[in-house]
Amino acid sequence: MSLARGLAFSTRRRLLKAAAAAAAAALAFGLAGNAHAAPLGELKLDYAYYSPESLVIKRNGWLEQEFAADHTQVKWILSLGSNRALEYLNSGAIDIGSTAGLAAVLGKANGNPIRAVYIFSRPEWTALVVRKDSPYKTLADLKGKKIAATKGTDPFLFTLRALHTAGLSRDDVEIVNLQHPDGRVALANGQVDAWAGLDPHMAAAQIDDGARLLYRNVDFNTWGFLNAREDFIREHPEALARVLKVYEKARVWIAAHPDDTAKIVAEESKVSLPVAKLQLSRNDFSQPQPGPRQIAALKAAAPILVDEQLVKSGTNLNQIIDTLIDPHIAGAALATAATNNTGSTQ
């Protein structure tokens, strides 16, 4: 879906409807009752090249402005992939982090104390990539070959699901565990035969290296989740609502300023402007509130985690997903965000 089409749904009327629908949830979650909670001393969150909102917010200093009166220090940490974001969340290095949906399920299934509180985009951010001169034409051609992928991330899980469609498993290939930018370099240098790419690195490989997408499947790209630690949700619900208000501000701003957004993404990610525009064209920013659609998609994708023995035997993944995505938490925070953003530029 194009950026323009994806953002067309981002209207003031939709925000107001979302606010009305979530008003009861806001009371249930207790945001109003925590309005007088002690100011937060430090807010720790990540920014990621695959999360355009985070780059826009960081560049414009909007969180620093939001919390300036409380003297809250905002600490930004770069996440190069879902695996890093999940590690930071699990250790408490950050309170809020950006991951792919299925990676968040894997993290929570393995004990990471998180909940999904926002959807920063519905992307097609990963595919299986080969060099422009590669002889490989189909997934079946990758049998016995080396594929670079970052374990615990959406591209890694995408690769496993893709292989299954061709009757292959992880044992039929050699997966080389490399962080996303290193995977691109390994592919270009001929050290691997294919790479599970991630934007903007994937878009850069296409435009700058002439790389070819061997296998695409938008349905195997899970949603971009903003996750918060459960203790942070419990102890600082009002601060969380304010963070999501700023994320909503960024989402609305992206709709009105696509060229400026591309420039920020290019400069922050250190890629060319055409690369940034290609990345953004593969993102749909129209659905910020997690809910039934994400739950259904993740439950359809979750069996790969069992098939590949990535979770403990007997893990109830449906229950994990139900507890990961709590529409009431997201709805409560977004009610505040929608109300405050009604005057924002569309």
Short mmCIF file of C-alpha atoms in Angstrom, two decimals:
data_model
loop_
_atom_site.label_atom_id
_atom_site.label_comp_id
_atom_site.label_asym_id
_atom_site.label_seq_id
_atom_site.Cartn_x
_atom_site.Cartn_y
_atom_site.Cartn_z
CA MET A 1 0.00 0.00 0.00
CA SER A 2 1.33 3.45 -0.87
CA LEU A 3 2.12 5.97 1.82
CA ALA A 4 -0.58 8.32 0.55
CA ARG A 5 -3.19 5.58 0.51
CA GLY A 6 -2.17 4.31 3.92
CA LEU A 7 -2.33 7.73 5.49
CA ALA A 8 -5.62 8.69 3.86
CA PHE A 9 -7.48 6.94 6.63
CA SER A 10 -5.78 9.04 9.28
CA THR A 11 -8.56 11.61 9.71
CA ARG A 12 -9.72 13.74 12.59
CA ARG A 13 -13.12 12.05 12.52
CA ARG A 14 -11.49 8.65 13.06
CA LEU A 15 -9.53 9.98 16.03
CA LEU A 16 -12.65 11.40 17.61
CA LYS A 17 -14.53 8.14 17.14
CA ALA A 18 -11.62 6.26 18.68
CA ALA A 19 -11.65 8.62 21.64
CA ALA A 20 -15.35 8.07 22.25
CA ALA A 21 -15.05 4.31 21.94
CA ALA A 22 -12.14 4.20 24.37
CA ALA A 23 -13.51 6.54 27.03
CA ALA A 24 -14.86 3.72 29.18
CA ALA A 25 -11.60 1.86 28.82
CA ALA A 26 -9.70 4.90 29.99
CA LEU A 27 -11.68 4.93 33.22
CA ALA A 28 -11.23 1.19 33.67
CA PHE A 29 -7.49 1.45 33.17
CA GLY A 30 -7.33 4.30 35.64
CA LEU A 31 -5.53 6.94 33.62
CA ALA A 32 -7.59 9.71 35.11
CA GLY A 33 -6.95 8.45 38.63
CA ASN A 34 -3.21 8.61 38.08
CA ALA A 35 -3.14 12.19 36.89
CA HIS A 36 -1.43 13.23 40.12
CA ALA A 37 1.19 10.47 40.15
CA ALA A 38 4.75 11.52 40.98
CA PRO A 39 6.61 12.88 37.93
CA LEU A 40 8.74 10.35 36.10
CA GLY A 41 12.44 10.96 36.67
CA GLU A 42 13.66 9.26 33.50
CA LEU A 43 11.83 7.99 30.43
CA LYS A 44 13.78 5.32 28.56
CA LEU A 45 12.72 4.31 25.10
CA ASP A 46 14.16 3.21 21.81
CA TYR A 47 14.28 4.65 18.35
CA ALA A 48 14.64 2.44 15.30
CA TYR A 49 15.24 2.98 11.62
CA TYR A 50 12.23 0.74 10.93
CA SER A 51 9.96 2.98 13.05
CA PRO A 52 9.49 6.32 11.23
CA GLU A 53 7.47 7.82 14.09
CA SER A 54 10.35 7.30 16.51
CA LEU A 55 12.73 9.11 14.15
CA VAL A 56 10.32 12.03 13.67
CA ILE A 57 9.71 12.35 17.42
CA LYS A 58 13.40 12.21 18.27
CA ARG A 59 14.39 14.69 15.57
CA ASN A 60 11.76 17.23 16.65
CA GLY A 61 12.34 16.82 20.40
CA TRP A 62 8.64 16.32 21.01
CA LEU A 63 8.99 14.00 24.00
CA GLU A 64 11.50 16.32 25.63
CA GLN A 65 9.01 19.15 25.18
CA GLU A 66 6.11 17.05 26.50
CA PHE A 67 7.92 16.20 29.73
CA ALA A 68 9.95 19.39 30.19
CA ALA A 69 7.72 20.81 32.94
CA ASP A 70 8.16 17.58 34.94
CA HIS A 71 11.96 17.72 34.54
CA THR A 72 11.81 14.19 33.15
CA GLN A 73 14.98 13.12 31.37
CA VAL A 74 14.32 11.38 28.05
CA LYS A 75 16.86 8.69 27.21
CA TRP A 76 16.92 7.38 23.63
CA ILE A 77 18.54 4.04 22.77
CA LEU A 78 18.98 2.79 19.21
CA SER A 79 17.45 -0.62 18.45
CA LEU A 80 18.91 -2.23 15.33
CA GLY A 81 16.27 -4.97 15.35
CA SER A 82 13.45 -6.52 17.36
CA ASN A 83 15.92 -8.79 19.12
CA ARG A 84 17.81 -5.82 20.52
CA ALA A 85 14.63 -3.98 21.51
CA LEU A 86 13.38 -7.08 23.33
CA GLU A 87 16.70 -7.50 25.12
CA TYR A 88 16.55 -3.87 26.27
CA LEU A 89 12.94 -4.28 27.45
CA ASN A 90 13.67 -7.51 29.28
CA SER A 91 16.64 -6.02 31.11
CA GLY A 92 14.87 -2.77 31.96
CA ALA A 93 17.27 -0.71 29.85
CA ILE A 94 14.19 0.80 28.20
CA ASP A 95 10.57 1.18 29.26
CA ILE A 96 9.11 1.31 25.74
CA GLY A 97 10.47 -0.40 22.64
CA SER A 98 9.71 -1.01 18.96
CA THR A 99 9.44 -4.55 17.61
CA ALA A 100 7.68 -6.65 15.04
CA GLY A 101 4.50 -8.32 16.26
CA LEU A 102 5.57 -11.96 16.02
CA ALA A 103 8.93 -11.16 17.60
CA ALA A 104 7.02 -9.63 20.54
CA VAL A 105 5.03 -12.86 20.87
CA LEU A 106 8.25 -14.85 20.94
CA GLY A 107 9.70 -12.53 23.57
CA LYS A 108 6.64 -12.67 25.80
CA ALA A 109 6.42 -16.46 25.45
CA ASN A 110 9.98 -16.63 26.75
CA GLY A 111 9.25 -14.45 29.77
CA ASN A 112 9.66 -10.87 28.55
CA PRO A 113 7.23 -8.77 30.68
CA ILE A 114 5.71 -6.64 27.92
CA ARG A 115 2.41 -5.60 26.42
CA ALA A 116 1.72 -4.09 23.02
CA VAL A 117 0.34 -0.57 23.45
CA TYR A 118 0.47 0.92 19.94
CA ILE A 119 0.86 0.03 16.26
CA PHE A 120 3.44 2.27 14.65
CA SER A 121 2.84 0.83 11.17
CA ARG A 122 1.60 -2.08 9.09
CA PRO A 123 4.73 -2.64 7.00
CA GLU A 124 6.07 -4.79 4.27
CA TRP A 125 9.52 -4.34 5.68
CA THR A 126 11.04 -7.75 5.01
CA ALA A 127 11.55 -10.13 2.09
CA LEU A 128 14.15 -12.67 1.01
CA VAL A 129 16.78 -10.81 -0.97
CA VAL A 130 19.39 -12.08 -3.44
CA ARG A 131 22.10 -10.33 -5.44
CA LYS A 132 21.23 -8.92 -8.84
CA ASP A 133 23.33 -11.62 -10.54
CA SER A 134 21.98 -14.46 -8.40
CA PRO A 135 20.94 -17.62 -10.26
CA TYR A 136 18.23 -18.36 -7.68
CA LYS A 137 14.66 -17.91 -8.86
CA THR A 138 12.51 -19.70 -6.26
CA LEU A 139 12.53 -20.58 -2.58
CA ALA A 140 13.28 -24.18 -3.49
CA ASP A 141 16.57 -23.02 -5.00
CA LEU A 142 17.75 -22.00 -1.51
CA LYS A 143 17.91 -25.57 -0.25
CA GLY A 144 21.39 -26.15 1.15
CA LYS A 145 22.26 -22.45 0.83
CA LYS A 146 23.31 -19.79 3.33
CA ILE A 147 20.71 -17.22 4.40
CA ALA A 148 21.62 -14.25 6.60
CA ALA A 149 18.95 -13.43 9.19
CA THR A 150 18.82 -11.83 12.62
CA LYS A 151 17.47 -14.42 15.04
CA GLY A 152 14.45 -13.35 17.07
CA THR A 153 13.30 -10.76 14.52
CA ASP A 154 10.52 -10.58 11.97
CA PRO A 155 12.88 -11.29 9.02
CA PHE A 156 14.10 -14.46 10.75
CA LEU A 157 10.55 -15.66 11.44
CA PHE A 158 9.52 -14.56 7.93
CA THR A 159 12.28 -16.79 6.55
CA LEU A 160 11.06 -19.82 8.47
CA ARG A 161 7.47 -19.29 7.33
CA ALA A 162 8.61 -18.75 3.75
CA LEU A 163 10.66 -21.96 3.75
CA HIS A 164 7.66 -23.91 5.00
CA THR A 165 5.65 -22.80 1.95
CA ALA A 166 8.24 -24.58 -0.21
CA GLY A 167 8.28 -27.69 1.95
CA LEU A 168 11.59 -26.72 3.56
CA SER A 169 12.59 -26.25 7.19
CA ARG A 170 15.40 -24.51 9.03
CA ASP A 171 17.45 -27.73 8.73
CA ASP A 172 17.36 -27.49 4.94
CA VAL A 173 19.35 -24.25 4.88
CA GLU A 174 22.18 -22.66 6.85
CA ILE A 175 20.97 -19.58 8.68
CA VAL A 176 23.80 -17.18 9.42
CA ASN A 177 22.92 -15.01 12.42
CA LEU A 178 23.85 -11.43 11.53
CA GLN A 179 22.35 -8.10 12.47
CA HIS A 180 20.35 -6.56 9.64
CA PRO A 181 22.99 -4.16 8.24
CA ASP A 182 25.67 -6.84 8.44
CA GLY A 183 23.40 -9.23 6.53
CA ARG A 184 23.22 -6.74 3.68
CA VAL A 185 27.01 -6.50 3.57
CA ALA A 186 27.39 -10.28 3.67
CA LEU A 187 25.01 -10.64 0.73
CA ALA A 188 26.78 -7.99 -1.32
CA ASN A 189 30.15 -9.63 -0.62
CA GLY A 190 28.95 -13.08 -1.61
CA GLN A 191 29.36 -14.52 1.90
CA VAL A 192 25.72 -15.67 1.92
CA ASP A 193 23.36 -16.67 -0.88
CA ALA A 194 20.32 -14.80 0.39
CA TRP A 195 19.40 -12.36 3.12
CA ALA A 196 16.24 -11.80 5.13
CA GLY A 197 16.23 -8.06 4.63
CA LEU A 198 14.75 -5.30 6.73
CA ASP A 199 14.00 -1.75 5.64
CA PRO A 200 15.66 0.66 5.24
CA HIS A 201 18.61 -1.66 4.62
CA MET A 202 16.55 -3.75 2.19
CA ALA A 203 15.45 -0.70 0.23
CA ALA A 204 19.08 0.47 0.13
CA ALA A 205 20.18 -2.92 -1.19
CA GLN A 206 17.60 -2.67 -3.96
CA ILE A 207 18.41 0.89 -5.01
CA ASP A 208 22.15 1.05 -4.31
CA ASP A 209 23.20 -2.56 -5.00
CA GLY A 210 20.58 -3.64 -7.51
CA ALA A 211 19.54 -6.48 -5.21
CA ARG A 212 16.44 -8.48 -6.13
CA LEU A 213 13.56 -9.56 -3.91
CA LEU A 214 13.33 -13.34 -4.40
CA TYR A 215 10.28 -13.88 -2.20
CA ARG A 216 7.72 -11.37 -0.96
CA ASN A 217 4.63 -11.98 1.16
CA VAL A 218 3.09 -8.99 2.89
CA ASP A 219 0.96 -11.29 5.07
CA PHE A 220 4.13 -12.77 6.56
CA ASN A 221 5.24 -9.29 7.67
CA THR A 222 3.79 -8.81 11.14
CA TRP A 223 2.75 -5.46 12.51
CA GLY A 224 5.09 -2.87 13.97
CA PHE A 225 4.43 -2.92 17.72
CA LEU A 226 5.32 -0.35 20.33
CA ASN A 227 5.65 -2.38 23.53
CA ALA A 228 5.85 -1.23 27.13
CA ARG A 229 7.09 -3.10 30.18
CA GLU A 230 4.26 -4.23 32.42
CA ASP A 231 5.76 -2.54 35.46
CA PHE A 232 5.93 0.75 33.56
CA ILE A 233 2.30 0.38 32.46
CA ARG A 234 1.28 -0.29 36.05
CA GLU A 235 3.36 2.42 37.72
CA HIS A 236 3.23 5.19 35.11
CA PRO A 237 0.00 4.94 33.10
CA GLU A 238 -0.31 8.71 32.76
CA ALA A 239 3.21 8.99 31.38
CA LEU A 240 2.48 6.18 28.95
CA ALA A 241 -0.63 8.03 27.73
CA ARG A 242 1.48 11.11 27.10
CA VAL A 243 4.06 9.10 25.15
CA LEU A 244 1.32 7.69 22.95
CA LYS A 245 -0.14 11.16 22.51
CA VAL A 246 3.22 12.18 21.05
CA TYR A 247 3.32 9.07 18.84
CA GLU A 248 -0.11 10.04 17.54
CA LYS A 249 1.16 13.55 16.88
CA ALA A 250 3.98 12.02 14.81
CA ARG A 251 1.62 9.73 12.91
CA VAL A 252 -0.63 12.65 11.98
CA TRP A 253 2.41 14.79 11.10
CA ILE A 254 3.71 12.08 8.75
CA ALA A 255 0.39 12.21 6.90
CA ALA A 256 0.78 15.93 6.31
CA HIS A 257 4.53 15.97 5.65
CA PRO A 258 5.58 12.92 3.60
CA ASP A 259 8.55 14.67 1.99
CA ASP A 260 9.85 16.00 5.31
CA THR A 261 9.37 12.55 6.82
CA ALA A 262 11.42 10.96 4.05
CA LYS A 263 14.18 13.51 4.63
CA ILE A 264 14.26 12.73 8.37
CA VAL A 265 14.31 8.98 7.76
CA ALA A 266 17.10 9.38 5.21
CA GLU A 267 19.24 11.54 7.48
CA GLU A 268 18.69 9.51 10.66
CA SER A 269 19.19 6.16 8.92
CA LYS A 270 22.04 7.47 6.76
CA VAL A 271 20.42 6.34 3.53
CA SER A 272 19.59 8.23 0.35
CA LEU A 273 16.30 10.04 -0.10
CA PRO A 274 15.08 7.55 -2.76
CA VAL A 275 15.76 4.71 -0.30
CA ALA A 276 13.78 6.45 2.43
CA LYS A 277 10.87 7.07 0.07
CA LEU A 278 10.84 3.41 -0.99
CA GLN A 279 10.81 2.35 2.67
CA LEU A 280 7.93 4.69 3.50
CA SER A 281 5.93 3.55 0.48
CA ARG A 282 5.82 0.08 2.06
CA ASN A 283 4.22 1.28 5.30
CA ASP A 284 0.57 1.75 6.21
CA PHE A 285 0.23 4.13 9.17
CA SER A 286 -3.56 4.09 9.34
CA GLN A 287 -4.25 1.69 12.22
CA PRO A 288 -2.57 2.79 15.47
CA GLN A 289 -4.68 0.82 17.94
CA PRO A 290 -3.92 -2.88 18.38
CA GLY A 291 -6.89 -5.19 18.60
CA PRO A 292 -8.71 -8.13 17.03
CA ARG A 293 -7.05 -7.87 13.62
CA GLN A 294 -3.56 -8.11 15.09
CA ILE A 295 -4.62 -10.88 17.46
CA ALA A 296 -6.01 -12.92 14.55
CA ALA A 297 -2.91 -12.37 12.42
CA LEU A 298 -0.55 -13.38 15.19
CA LYS A 299 -2.54 -16.48 16.08
CA ALA A 300 -2.32 -17.52 12.44
CA ALA A 301 1.44 -16.94 12.45
CA ALA A 302 2.23 -18.41 15.89
CA PRO A 303 2.44 -22.10 14.89
CA ILE A 304 5.85 -21.43 13.30
CA LEU A 305 7.20 -20.79 16.80
CA VAL A 306 6.09 -24.27 17.87
CA ASP A 307 7.10 -25.99 14.63
CA GLU A 308 10.62 -24.60 14.88
CA GLN A 309 10.83 -25.26 18.65
CA LEU A 310 11.42 -21.61 19.46
CA VAL A 311 9.18 -21.79 22.55
CA LYS A 312 8.90 -24.32 25.33
CA SER A 313 6.78 -27.38 24.69
CA GLY A 314 3.21 -26.87 25.89
CA THR A 315 3.31 -23.07 25.64
CA ASN A 316 -0.21 -21.71 25.09
CA LEU A 317 0.59 -19.16 22.39
CA ASN A 318 -3.02 -18.07 21.97
CA GLN A 319 -3.07 -17.10 25.62
CA ILE A 320 0.29 -15.35 25.26
CA ILE A 321 -1.08 -13.30 22.36
CA ASP A 322 -4.25 -12.42 24.25
CA THR A 323 -2.20 -11.08 27.15
CA LEU A 324 0.31 -9.33 24.89
CA ILE A 325 -2.34 -7.28 23.11
CA ASP A 326 -4.70 -5.54 25.48
CA PRO A 327 -6.98 -3.23 23.48
CA HIS A 328 -8.17 -1.58 26.70
CA ILE A 329 -4.70 -0.33 27.60
CA ALA A 330 -4.11 1.00 24.12
CA GLY A 331 -7.64 2.39 23.86
CA ALA A 332 -7.29 4.23 27.15
CA ALA A 333 -4.09 5.94 26.13
CA LEU A 334 -5.30 6.67 22.62
CA ALA A 335 -8.46 8.29 23.98
CA THR A 336 -6.27 10.93 25.58
CA ALA A 337 -4.10 11.18 22.47
CA ALA A 338 -7.08 11.57 20.12
CA THR A 339 -8.63 14.30 22.26
CA ASN A 340 -5.39 16.27 22.42
CA ASN A 341 -4.58 15.82 18.74
CA THR A 342 -7.87 17.04 17.28
CA GLY A 343 -6.27 20.36 16.56
CA SER A 344 -3.19 18.88 14.89
CA THR A 345 -2.44 19.47 11.22
CA GLN A 346 -3.93 16.76 9.00
#
